[in-house]
CSV table of C-alpha atoms and ligand atoms in Angstrom, one decimal:
chain,number,residue,atom,x,y,z
A,1,MET,CA,-19.6,-3.5,-2.8
A,2,SER,CA,-17.1,-6.3,-2.8
A,3,GLU,CA,-13.7,-5.5,-4.2
A,4,THR,CA,-11.7,-7.5,-6.7
A,5,ALA,CA,-8.1,-8.7,-6.3
A,6,VAL,CA,-6.6,-9.7,-9.7
A,7,ILE,CA,-3.4,-11.7,-9.8
A,8,VAL,CA,-1.5,-11.8,-13.1
A,9,GLY,CA,0.6,-15.0,-13.5
A,10,ALA,CA,-0.7,-18.3,-12.3
A,11,GLY,CA,2.7,-19.9,-11.3
A,12,GLN,CA,3.8,-20.8,-7.8
A,13,ALA,CA,3.9,-17.2,-6.5
A,14,GLY,CA,0.5,-16.3,-8.1
A,15,GLY,CA,-1.2,-19.4,-6.7
A,16,ARG,CA,0.3,-18.8,-3.3
A,17,ALA,CA,-0.8,-15.1,-3.4
A,18,ALA,CA,-4.5,-16.2,-3.9
A,19,GLN,CA,-4.2,-18.6,-1.0
A,20,ALA,CA,-2.5,-16.0,1.2
A,21,LEU,CA,-5.2,-13.4,0.4
A,22,ARG,CA,-7.9,-15.7,1.7
A,23,LYS,CA,-5.8,-16.6,4.7
A,24,GLN,CA,-5.4,-13.0,5.6
A,25,GLY,CA,-9.2,-12.4,5.3
A,26,TRP,CA,-9.6,-10.9,1.8
A,27,GLN,CA,-13.4,-11.1,1.4
A,28,GLY,CA,-13.7,-9.9,-2.2
A,29,ARG,CA,-13.3,-11.7,-5.5
A,30,ILE,CA,-10.0,-13.2,-6.4
A,31,LEU,CA,-9.2,-13.6,-10.1
A,32,LEU,CA,-6.0,-15.6,-11.0
A,33,LEU,CA,-5.0,-15.2,-14.6
A,34,GLY,CA,-2.3,-17.3,-16.2
A,35,GLU,CA,-0.9,-17.8,-19.6
A,36,GLU,CA,0.0,-21.5,-19.2
A,37,PRO,CA,-2.7,-24.0,-19.9
A,38,GLU,CA,-2.3,-25.7,-16.5
A,39,ALA,CA,-3.4,-24.7,-13.0
A,40,PRO,CA,-0.4,-23.6,-10.9
A,41,TYR,CA,2.3,-26.2,-10.1
A,42,GLU,CA,5.8,-26.3,-8.6
A,43,ARG,CA,8.7,-26.3,-11.1
A,44,PRO,CA,11.6,-27.9,-9.1
A,45,PRO,CA,10.6,-31.5,-10.1
A,46,LEU,CA,10.8,-30.5,-13.8
A,47,SER,CA,14.6,-30.8,-14.0
A,48,LYS,CA,14.8,-33.7,-11.5
A,49,GLU,CA,12.2,-36.5,-11.1
A,50,VAL,CA,10.4,-35.6,-14.4
A,51,LEU,CA,13.5,-36.0,-16.5
A,52,SER,CA,15.2,-38.7,-14.5
A,53,ALA,CA,12.3,-40.9,-13.5
A,54,GLY,CA,9.4,-39.9,-15.7
A,55,ALA,CA,7.4,-38.2,-13.0
A,56,ASP,CA,4.3,-36.2,-14.0
A,57,PRO,CA,5.3,-32.5,-14.6
A,58,LEU,CA,2.2,-31.5,-12.6
A,59,SER,CA,3.0,-33.8,-9.7
A,60,VAL,CA,3.2,-30.9,-7.2
A,61,PRO,CA,0.1,-28.7,-7.8
A,62,ILE,CA,-0.3,-25.5,-5.8
A,63,PHE,CA,-4.0,-26.1,-5.2
A,64,LYS,CA,-5.1,-29.5,-3.9
A,65,ASP,CA,-8.2,-31.1,-5.3
A,66,GLY,CA,-11.2,-28.8,-4.7
A,67,GLN,CA,-9.2,-26.1,-3.1
A,68,LEU,CA,-9.8,-23.5,-5.8
A,69,ALA,CA,-13.5,-23.8,-5.3
A,70,ALA,CA,-13.3,-23.9,-1.6
A,71,LEU,CA,-11.3,-20.7,-1.5
A,72,GLU,CA,-13.5,-19.2,-4.2
A,73,VAL,CA,-10.5,-18.4,-6.4
A,74,GLU,CA,-11.5,-17.9,-10.1
A,75,LEU,CA,-8.7,-19.3,-12.2
A,76,GLU,CA,-8.4,-18.5,-15.9
A,77,THR,CA,-5.7,-20.4,-17.7
A,78,GLY,CA,-4.5,-19.7,-21.2
A,79,PHE,CA,-5.1,-15.9,-20.4
A,80,ARG,CA,-2.1,-13.7,-21.3
A,81,VAL,CA,-2.4,-10.2,-20.0
A,82,GLU,CA,-1.2,-7.8,-22.7
A,83,ALA,CA,-1.4,-4.4,-21.1
A,84,LEU,CA,-2.1,-2.6,-17.8
A,85,ASP,CA,-3.6,0.8,-17.1
A,86,VAL,CA,-2.7,1.5,-13.5
A,87,GLY,CA,-4.5,4.8,-13.4
A,88,ALA,CA,-7.8,3.3,-14.5
A,89,ARG,CA,-7.1,0.0,-12.6
A,90,ARG,CA,-7.8,-1.9,-15.8
A,91,LEU,CA,-6.1,-4.6,-17.8
A,92,ALA,CA,-6.4,-5.9,-21.3
A,93,GLY,CA,-6.0,-9.5,-22.3
A,94,ARG,CA,-5.7,-11.4,-25.5
A,95,GLY,CA,-8.7,-10.7,-27.8
A,96,GLY,CA,-9.1,-7.3,-26.3
A,97,ARG,CA,-10.8,-8.6,-23.1
A,98,ARG,CA,-10.8,-6.0,-20.3
A,99,LEU,CA,-11.0,-6.5,-16.6
A,100,VAL,CA,-10.8,-4.1,-13.7
A,101,TRP,CA,-9.2,-4.5,-10.3
A,102,ASP,CA,-9.1,-2.9,-6.9
A,103,ARG,CA,-5.9,-4.5,-5.9
A,104,LEU,CA,-3.4,-6.0,-8.4
A,105,VAL,CA,-0.7,-8.6,-7.7
A,106,LEU,CA,1.9,-9.2,-10.5
A,107,ALA,CA,3.4,-12.7,-10.3
A,108,THR,CA,4.7,-13.0,-13.9
A,109,GLY,CA,7.9,-15.0,-13.1
A,110,ALA,CA,10.9,-15.2,-15.3
A,111,ARG,CA,11.7,-16.6,-18.8
A,112,PRO,CA,14.8,-18.5,-19.8
A,113,ARG,CA,17.5,-16.5,-21.7
A,114,ARG,CA,17.9,-17.7,-25.2
A,115,LEU,CA,21.2,-18.2,-27.0
A,116,ALA,CA,21.3,-15.8,-29.9
A,117,CYS,CA,23.3,-18.0,-32.2
A,118,PRO,CA,22.7,-19.8,-35.5
A,119,GLY,CA,20.6,-23.0,-35.2
A,120,ALA,CA,19.0,-22.1,-31.8
A,121,GLU,CA,15.6,-23.0,-33.3
A,122,LEU,CA,16.7,-26.4,-34.5
A,123,GLU,CA,14.8,-29.5,-33.4
A,124,GLY,CA,16.6,-31.0,-30.5
A,125,VAL,CA,17.6,-27.7,-28.9
A,126,HIS,CA,15.6,-27.1,-25.7
A,127,LEU,CA,14.9,-24.7,-22.9
A,128,LEU,CA,13.5,-25.7,-19.6
A,129,ARG,CA,11.0,-23.7,-17.7
A,130,THR,CA,7.5,-25.0,-18.0
A,131,ALA,CA,5.7,-28.4,-17.8
A,132,ALA,CA,5.4,-28.2,-21.6
A,133,ASP,CA,9.2,-27.8,-21.9
A,134,ALA,CA,9.7,-30.8,-19.6
A,135,ARG,CA,7.2,-32.9,-21.6
A,136,ALA,CA,9.1,-32.1,-24.8
A,137,LEU,CA,12.6,-32.8,-23.3
A,138,ALA,CA,11.9,-35.9,-21.2
A,139,PRO,CA,11.4,-38.3,-24.2
A,140,GLU,CA,14.6,-37.0,-25.8
A,141,LEU,CA,16.8,-38.2,-23.0
A,142,VAL,CA,17.2,-41.7,-24.5
A,143,GLU,CA,20.1,-44.0,-23.4
A,144,GLY,CA,23.2,-43.6,-25.5
A,145,ARG,CA,22.3,-40.2,-26.9
A,146,SER,CA,24.7,-37.3,-26.7
A,147,VAL,CA,23.4,-34.4,-24.7
A,148,VAL,CA,25.0,-31.0,-24.4
A,149,LEU,CA,24.1,-28.7,-21.6
A,150,VAL,CA,24.8,-25.1,-22.4
A,151,GLY,CA,25.4,-23.4,-19.1
A,152,GLY,CA,26.8,-25.0,-15.9
A,153,GLY,CA,24.3,-23.4,-13.5
A,154,PHE,CA,21.9,-25.2,-11.3
A,155,ILE,CA,19.4,-26.0,-14.1
A,156,GLY,CA,22.1,-27.2,-16.4
A,157,LEU,CA,23.7,-29.4,-13.7
A,158,GLU,CA,20.4,-30.9,-12.6
A,159,VAL,CA,19.5,-31.8,-16.2
A,160,ALA,CA,23.0,-33.2,-16.6
A,161,ALA,CA,22.4,-35.5,-13.6
A,162,SER,CA,19.0,-36.5,-14.9
A,163,ALA,CA,20.4,-37.2,-18.3
A,164,ARG,CA,23.2,-39.4,-16.9
A,165,LYS,CA,20.6,-41.3,-14.9
A,166,ARG,CA,18.9,-42.0,-18.2
A,167,GLY,CA,22.1,-43.3,-19.7
A,168,CYS,CA,22.9,-40.4,-22.0
A,169,ARG,CA,26.4,-39.2,-22.8
A,170,VAL,CA,26.6,-35.8,-21.3
A,171,THR,CA,28.7,-32.7,-21.8
A,172,VAL,CA,28.4,-29.4,-19.9
A,173,VAL,CA,29.7,-26.3,-21.7
A,174,GLU,CA,30.2,-23.4,-19.4
A,175,ALA,CA,31.4,-20.0,-20.5
A,176,ALA,CA,33.0,-19.1,-17.2
A,177,GLY,CA,36.1,-20.6,-15.6
A,178,HIS,CA,34.0,-22.5,-13.0
A,179,LEU,CA,30.5,-24.0,-12.6
A,180,ILE,CA,27.5,-22.4,-10.9
A,181,GLY,CA,28.6,-18.8,-11.3
A,182,ARG,CA,28.2,-16.2,-8.6
A,183,ALA,CA,26.1,-18.4,-6.3
A,184,MET,CA,28.9,-20.6,-5.2
A,185,GLY,CA,32.4,-19.4,-6.2
A,186,PRO,CA,35.2,-21.6,-7.4
A,187,LYS,CA,36.2,-22.9,-4.0
A,188,LEU,CA,32.8,-24.6,-3.5
A,189,SER,CA,31.7,-25.3,-7.0
A,190,ARG,CA,34.8,-27.5,-7.6
A,191,HIS,CA,33.1,-30.1,-5.5
A,192,LEU,CA,30.1,-30.2,-7.8
A,193,ARG,CA,32.5,-30.4,-10.7
A,194,SER,CA,34.2,-33.5,-9.1
A,195,LEU,CA,30.8,-35.1,-8.5
A,196,HIS,CA,29.8,-34.7,-12.1
A,197,ILE,CA,33.1,-35.9,-13.4
A,198,GLU,CA,32.8,-38.9,-11.1
A,199,GLN,CA,29.4,-39.6,-12.7
A,200,GLY,CA,30.8,-39.6,-16.2
A,201,VAL,CA,29.9,-36.0,-17.3
A,202,HIS,CA,32.4,-34.3,-19.5
A,203,ILE,CA,32.8,-30.7,-18.4
A,204,ARG,CA,34.1,-28.0,-20.7
A,205,LEU,CA,34.9,-24.7,-18.9
A,206,SER,CA,35.5,-21.4,-20.6
A,207,GLY,CA,33.6,-22.7,-23.6
A,208,GLN,CA,31.4,-20.6,-25.8
A,209,VAL,CA,28.7,-22.0,-28.1
A,210,ALA,CA,28.9,-20.4,-31.5
A,211,ALA,CA,26.2,-22.4,-33.3
A,212,PHE,CA,23.9,-25.4,-33.3
A,213,GLU,CA,24.3,-27.3,-36.6
A,214,GLY,CA,22.2,-29.9,-38.4
A,215,SER,CA,19.9,-30.2,-41.3
A,216,GLY,CA,16.4,-29.9,-39.7
A,217,ARG,CA,17.6,-31.5,-36.4
A,218,LEU,CA,20.6,-30.9,-34.2
A,219,GLU,CA,23.7,-32.9,-35.1
A,220,THR,CA,26.6,-30.9,-33.7
A,221,VAL,CA,27.3,-28.1,-31.3
A,222,LEU,CA,30.0,-25.7,-32.6
A,223,LEU,CA,32.2,-23.9,-30.0
A,224,ALA,CA,33.8,-20.5,-30.6
A,225,ASP,CA,37.3,-22.2,-30.7
A,226,GLY,CA,36.2,-24.4,-33.6
A,227,THR,CA,35.5,-27.5,-31.6
A,228,ARG,CA,32.6,-29.5,-33.0
A,229,MET,CA,30.7,-31.8,-30.5
A,230,PRO,CA,28.3,-34.4,-31.9
A,231,ALA,CA,24.9,-33.9,-30.1
A,232,GLU,CA,21.4,-35.2,-30.6
A,233,VAL,CA,20.0,-33.0,-27.8
A,234,ALA,CA,21.1,-29.6,-26.3
A,235,VAL,CA,19.5,-27.9,-23.4
A,236,VAL,CA,20.2,-24.1,-23.0
A,237,GLY,CA,20.3,-23.2,-19.3
A,238,ILE,CA,22.0,-19.8,-19.3
A,239,GLY,CA,19.8,-18.0,-16.7
A,240,CYS,CA,16.5,-16.3,-16.7
A,241,LEU,CA,15.3,-12.8,-17.3
A,242,ALA,CA,12.6,-11.3,-15.0
A,243,GLU,CA,9.3,-11.1,-16.8
A,244,ASP,CA,8.8,-7.4,-16.2
A,245,ALA,CA,7.8,-6.0,-19.6
A,246,LEU,CA,4.1,-5.8,-18.7
A,247,ALA,CA,4.9,-3.8,-15.6
A,248,ALA,CA,7.5,-1.6,-17.3
A,249,GLY,CA,5.0,-0.9,-20.2
A,250,ALA,CA,2.6,0.4,-17.6
A,251,GLY,CA,5.2,2.8,-16.2
A,252,LEU,CA,6.1,0.8,-13.0
A,253,ALA,CA,9.7,1.2,-11.8
A,254,CYS,CA,11.7,-1.8,-13.0
A,255,GLU,CA,15.5,-2.6,-13.0
A,256,ASP,CA,15.9,-6.1,-14.3
A,257,GLY,CA,12.8,-7.0,-12.2
A,258,ILE,CA,9.8,-5.1,-10.9
A,259,LEU,CA,11.1,-2.9,-8.0
A,260,THR,CA,9.3,-3.5,-4.8
A,261,ASP,CA,9.7,-2.4,-1.2
A,262,ALA,CA,9.9,-4.7,1.8
A,263,PHE,CA,6.1,-5.0,1.7
A,264,ALA,CA,6.0,-6.2,-1.9
A,265,ALA,CA,4.5,-2.8,-3.0
A,266,THR,CA,5.5,-1.6,-6.5
A,267,SER,CA,5.9,2.1,-7.5
A,268,ALA,CA,2.2,2.2,-8.4
A,269,PRO,CA,-0.5,2.5,-5.8
A,270,GLY,CA,-2.6,-0.6,-5.4
A,271,VAL,CA,-0.1,-2.8,-7.2
A,272,TRP,CA,2.1,-5.4,-5.6
A,273,ALA,CA,4.6,-7.8,-7.2
A,274,VAL,CA,5.9,-11.2,-5.9
A,275,GLY,CA,8.3,-14.0,-7.0
A,276,ASP,CA,10.8,-14.3,-9.8
A,277,CYS,CA,9.6,-11.2,-11.6
A,278,THR,CA,10.7,-8.8,-8.8
A,279,ARG,CA,13.8,-7.1,-7.5
A,280,HIS,CA,12.5,-6.9,-3.9
A,281,GLU,CA,13.7,-5.4,-0.7
A,282,ASN,CA,14.8,-7.9,1.9
A,283,ARG,CA,15.3,-6.2,5.2
A,284,TRP,CA,17.6,-9.0,6.5
A,285,LEU,CA,20.0,-8.4,3.6
A,286,GLY,CA,19.5,-4.6,3.8
A,287,ARG,CA,19.1,-4.3,0.1
A,288,ARG,CA,17.1,-5.2,-3.0
A,289,VAL,CA,17.7,-8.5,-4.6
A,290,ARG,CA,16.4,-10.5,-7.5
A,291,LEU,CA,16.0,-14.2,-6.6
A,292,GLU,CA,14.7,-17.2,-8.5
A,293,SER,CA,13.9,-19.5,-5.7
A,294,TRP,CA,11.1,-21.7,-4.5
A,295,GLU,CA,11.1,-20.1,-1.1
A,296,ASN,CA,10.8,-16.6,-2.3
A,297,ALA,CA,7.8,-17.7,-4.4
A,298,GLU,CA,6.3,-19.1,-1.1
A,299,LEU,CA,7.1,-16.2,1.2
A,300,ALA,CA,6.7,-13.0,-0.9
A,301,PRO,CA,3.0,-13.7,-1.6
A,302,GLN,CA,2.4,-13.8,2.2
A,303,VAL,CA,4.1,-10.5,2.6
A,304,ALA,CA,1.9,-9.0,-0.2
A,305,ALA,CA,-1.3,-10.5,1.2
A,306,LYS,CA,-0.6,-9.1,4.7
A,307,ALA,CA,0.1,-5.7,3.3
A,308,ILE,CA,-3.1,-5.8,1.1
A,309,CYS,CA,-5.2,-6.9,4.1
A,310,GLY,CA,-3.9,-4.2,6.4
A,311,ALA,CA,-1.4,-6.2,8.6
A,312,PRO,CA,1.9,-5.3,6.9
A,313,GLU,CA,5.0,-7.2,7.9
A,314,PRO,CA,8.3,-6.6,6.1
A,315,TYR,CA,10.2,-9.3,4.2
A,316,ALA,CA,13.3,-10.1,6.1
A,317,VAL,CA,14.7,-13.6,5.6
A,318,VAL,CA,18.0,-15.3,5.0
A,319,PRO,CA,17.7,-16.5,1.4
A,320,TRP,CA,17.7,-20.3,1.0
A,321,PHE,CA,18.0,-22.4,-2.1
A,322,TRP,CA,18.4,-26.1,-2.7
A,323,THR,CA,19.4,-28.4,-5.6
A,324,ASP,CA,19.4,-32.2,-6.0
A,325,GLN,CA,21.9,-33.8,-8.3
A,326,TYR,CA,22.3,-37.6,-8.3
A,327,ALA,CA,22.1,-38.6,-4.7
A,328,LEU,CA,23.4,-35.2,-3.5
A,329,ASN,CA,21.2,-32.7,-1.8
A,330,LEU,CA,22.9,-29.3,-1.6
A,331,GLN,CA,21.4,-26.3,0.2
A,332,LEU,CA,22.7,-22.7,0.2
A,333,LEU,CA,21.9,-20.2,2.9
A,334,GLY,CA,22.7,-16.5,2.6
A,335,LEU,CA,23.9,-14.9,-0.6
A,336,SER,CA,27.6,-14.8,0.2
A,337,GLY,CA,29.2,-16.1,-3.0
A,338,PHE,CA,31.7,-18.1,-0.9
A,339,GLU,CA,34.8,-16.2,-2.1
A,340,GLY,CA,36.1,-15.5,1.4
A,341,GLU,CA,37.4,-17.7,4.3
A,342,LEU,CA,35.7,-21.1,4.4
A,343,VAL,CA,35.4,-23.3,7.5
A,344,TRP,CA,34.4,-26.9,6.9
A,345,ARG,CA,32.5,-29.3,9.2
A,346,GLY,CA,33.0,-32.7,7.5
A,347,ARG,CA,34.2,-33.4,4.0
A,348,PRO,CA,31.9,-32.8,1.0
A,349,LEU,CA,30.8,-35.8,-1.0
A,350,GLU,CA,32.2,-38.2,1.6
A,351,GLY,CA,29.2,-37.7,4.0
A,352,PRO,CA,27.3,-34.8,5.5
A,353,ALA,CA,29.4,-31.7,5.3
A,354,ILE,CA,28.9,-28.0,5.9
A,355,ALA,CA,30.9,-25.0,4.6
A,356,PHE,CA,30.6,-21.7,6.5
A,357,GLU,CA,31.9,-18.5,5.0
A,358,LEU,CA,33.0,-16.2,7.8
A,359,GLU,CA,33.4,-12.5,7.8
A,360,HIS,CA,34.4,-10.6,11.0
A,361,GLY,CA,33.6,-13.7,13.0
A,362,MET,CA,30.0,-13.9,11.6
A,363,ILE,CA,28.6,-16.5,9.1
A,364,ARG,CA,27.8,-14.7,5.9
A,365,GLY,CA,26.7,-17.9,4.1
A,366,SER,CA,26.6,-21.6,4.4
A,367,ALA,CA,26.5,-24.6,2.0
A,368,LEU,CA,25.1,-27.8,3.3
A,369,PHE,CA,26.1,-30.9,1.5
A,370,ASP,CA,23.7,-33.7,2.4
A,371,ALA,CA,23.3,-31.9,5.7
A,372,GLY,CA,19.8,-30.5,5.4
A,373,ARG,CA,19.0,-31.6,8.9
A,374,GLU,CA,21.2,-28.8,10.2
A,375,ARG,CA,19.5,-26.1,8.1
A,376,ARG,CA,17.5,-24.7,10.9
A,377,PRO,CA,20.3,-23.9,13.4
A,378,VAL,CA,22.7,-22.7,10.7
A,379,ARG,CA,20.0,-20.4,9.4
A,380,GLN,CA,19.4,-19.1,12.9
A,381,LEU,CA,23.1,-18.4,13.4
A,382,ILE,CA,23.2,-16.5,10.1
A,383,GLU,CA,20.0,-14.6,10.8
A,384,LEU,CA,21.2,-13.5,14.2
A,385,ARG,CA,24.6,-12.5,12.8
A,386,ALA,CA,26.0,-14.4,15.7
A,387,ARG,CA,29.7,-14.4,16.4
A,388,VAL,CA,30.9,-18.0,16.3
A,389,ARG,CA,34.4,-19.4,16.7
A,390,ALA,CA,35.6,-21.2,13.6
A,391,GLU,CA,36.9,-24.1,15.8
A,392,ALA,CA,33.3,-24.6,17.2
A,393,LEU,CA,31.9,-24.6,13.7
A,394,ALA,CA,34.4,-27.1,12.5
A,395,ASP,CA,34.0,-29.4,15.4
A,396,PRO,CA,31.4,-32.1,14.8
A,397,ASP,CA,31.2,-32.7,18.5
A,398,VAL,CA,29.8,-29.2,19.1
A,399,ALA,CA,26.1,-29.4,18.3
A,400,LEU,CA,25.0,-26.5,15.9
A,401,ARG,CA,21.7,-26.4,17.7
A,402,ASP,CA,23.5,-25.6,20.9
A,403,LEU,CA,25.4,-22.8,19.2
A,404,ALA,CA,22.2,-21.4,17.8
A,405,LYS,CA,20.4,-21.7,21.1
A,406,SER,CA,23.1,-19.7,23.0
A,407,ALA,CA,23.2,-17.2,20.2
A,408,ALA,CA,19.4,-16.7,20.5
A,409,GLU,CA,19.6,-16.4,24.3
A,410,GLY,CA,22.4,-13.8,23.9
A,411,ALA,CA,20.4,-11.8,21.4
A,412,ALA,CA,17.3,-11.9,23.7
A,413,ALA,CA,19.4,-10.8,26.6
A,414,ASP,CA,20.8,-7.9,24.5
A,415,GLU,CA,17.3,-6.9,23.6
A,416,SER,CA,16.0,-6.9,27.1
A,417,GLY,CA,19.1,-5.2,28.5
B,501,FAD,C1,13.3,-26.5,-13.9
B,501,FAD,C2,13.3,-25.7,-12.6
B,501,FAD,C3,13.8,-26.2,-11.5
B,501,FAD,C4,13.9,-25.5,-10.3
B,501,FAD,N1,14.4,-26.0,-9.1
B,501,FAD,C5,14.5,-25.3,-8.0
B,501,FAD,C6,15.0,-25.8,-6.8
B,501,FAD,O1,15.5,-27.0,-6.8
B,501,FAD,N2,15.1,-25.0,-5.7
B,501,FAD,C7,14.6,-23.7,-5.7
B,501,FAD,O2,14.7,-23.1,-4.7
B,501,FAD,N3,14.1,-23.2,-6.8
B,501,FAD,C8,14.0,-23.9,-8.0
B,501,FAD,N4,13.4,-23.4,-9.1
B,501,FAD,C9,13.0,-22.0,-9.1
B,501,FAD,C10,11.5,-21.9,-8.7
B,501,FAD,O3,10.7,-22.9,-9.3
B,501,FAD,C11,11.0,-20.5,-9.2
B,501,FAD,O4,11.7,-19.6,-8.4
B,501,FAD,C12,9.5,-20.3,-9.0
B,501,FAD,O5,8.8,-21.2,-9.8
B,501,FAD,C13,9.1,-18.9,-9.2
B,501,FAD,O6,7.7,-18.8,-9.2
B,501,FAD,P1,6.9,-17.6,-9.9
B,501,FAD,O7,5.5,-17.8,-9.6
B,501,FAD,O8,7.5,-16.3,-9.4
B,501,FAD,O9,7.3,-17.7,-11.4
B,501,FAD,P2,6.8,-18.7,-12.5
B,501,FAD,O10,6.8,-20.1,-11.8
B,501,FAD,O11,7.6,-18.5,-13.7
B,501,FAD,O12,5.3,-18.3,-12.8
B,501,FAD,C14,5.0,-17.2,-13.5
B,501,FAD,C15,3.7,-17.5,-14.3
B,501,FAD,O13,3.2,-16.2,-14.9
B,501,FAD,C16,2.8,-16.5,-16.2
B,501,FAD,N5,2.8,-15.2,-16.9
B,501,FAD,C17,3.9,-14.4,-17.3
B,501,FAD,N6,3.5,-13.3,-17.9
B,501,FAD,C18,2.1,-13.4,-18.0
B,501,FAD,C19,1.1,-12.5,-18.5
B,501,FAD,N7,1.4,-11.3,-19.1
B,501,FAD,N8,-0.2,-12.9,-18.4
B,501,FAD,C20,-0.5,-14.0,-17.8
B,501,FAD,N9,0.4,-14.9,-17.3
B,501,FAD,C21,1.7,-14.6,-17.3
B,501,FAD,C22,3.8,-17.5,-16.8
B,501,FAD,O14,3.3,-18.1,-17.9
B,501,FAD,C23,4.0,-18.4,-15.5
B,501,FAD,O15,3.1,-19.4,-15.5
B,501,FAD,C24,13.4,-24.1,-10.3
B,501,FAD,C25,12.9,-23.6,-11.5
B,501,FAD,C26,12.9,-24.4,-12.7
B,501,FAD,C27,12.4,-23.7,-13.9
């Protein structure tokens, strides 16, 4: 009898899991269950083209026209799974509907953290995660309006850039002493700060929002030091929490994310988890990590599908993330934090530039400012843990692809010798 694979969560990772299962030869039924009303779509445009240029929030669907039918994937939208019984391999959805599975993939994603302060429910105060959130926010970004971004992370800064493009007056309030938090460190993030200041954004570091005020609709943002900032719109972008309550409720091991091994397997037999909802083992890093990134939502489903279909291959990649703000494309490789020694090739914001963070002669992480064309060789150097001279990295006349090539040859020679 044919077996059933059920995927809970029809976001990017859930959609990719369905595609990957078919690619790996899964012959049975595939049921893809998602709470949102839409078929799976990619989220990166939501804070960028959707806000800055009025693009359709569903402009990058995961399934092309006719692909769901061609792959025989049964998608049910508007279906929230309420409880799992992993012993009986059964789940319950809204209205008491029950379904059974032979293999289960959890792809429940993450949800934005809310600010627990007075006025957080006022009209004009937004979060940004879904197409519906973007549809609600986009028409609010009207020229001349004052917009406060609470949180100077990637989402906050992308929305700041989009709001500036729309002609809004923009302030970013960040609780820490620098933007972007752990992902970049102060040495690097100051370049983003300069960029935003150049573009007319007011940046308030070490600022805590104490309340949103207004009668019915947002009028002012009150900071803990008593400052009142007039604002018609506020967007809270203070990070996300892994959506792991469903898994935790079913007894799966979770620690701020569903714990998985390098094959995307959870602590329960027959249950895998992928994407933003996980704290997954990455063999390249040699540890578990929680990542909210497009690439993880692409790759982890492939790892799970291979394991489910009997061809397991461990997850082992150098983490990669990108952001677009104004005309800048910034890409981060590795998870270094950029607190240590930095070597620069080029000058950021003046043209293509790359920062390398070195440790014991190896590149721990790299930030590419408008230098995405070099991502491949830089990633290879990091992946191979190649020893590279700082002078060679800094010298624009030394081609990075040549450094990567000789590092790869050296690694191959080591393996064969
Ligand atoms: C605005 C924005 C911009 C971004 N930009 C970038 C970028 O530039 N670069 C980058 O690398 N990454 C970016 N990301 C991150 C990237 O989009 C996410 O990492 C990716 O979407 C994660 O995919 P996912 O499928 O794991 O989770 P999600 O996309 O969150 O999907 C999870 C789905 O599961 C559903 N669900 C949850 N619980 C249940 C339940 N119990 N029953 C049924 N359904 C359920 C949710 O409704 C949701 O639809 C961005 C994210 C956002 C929000």
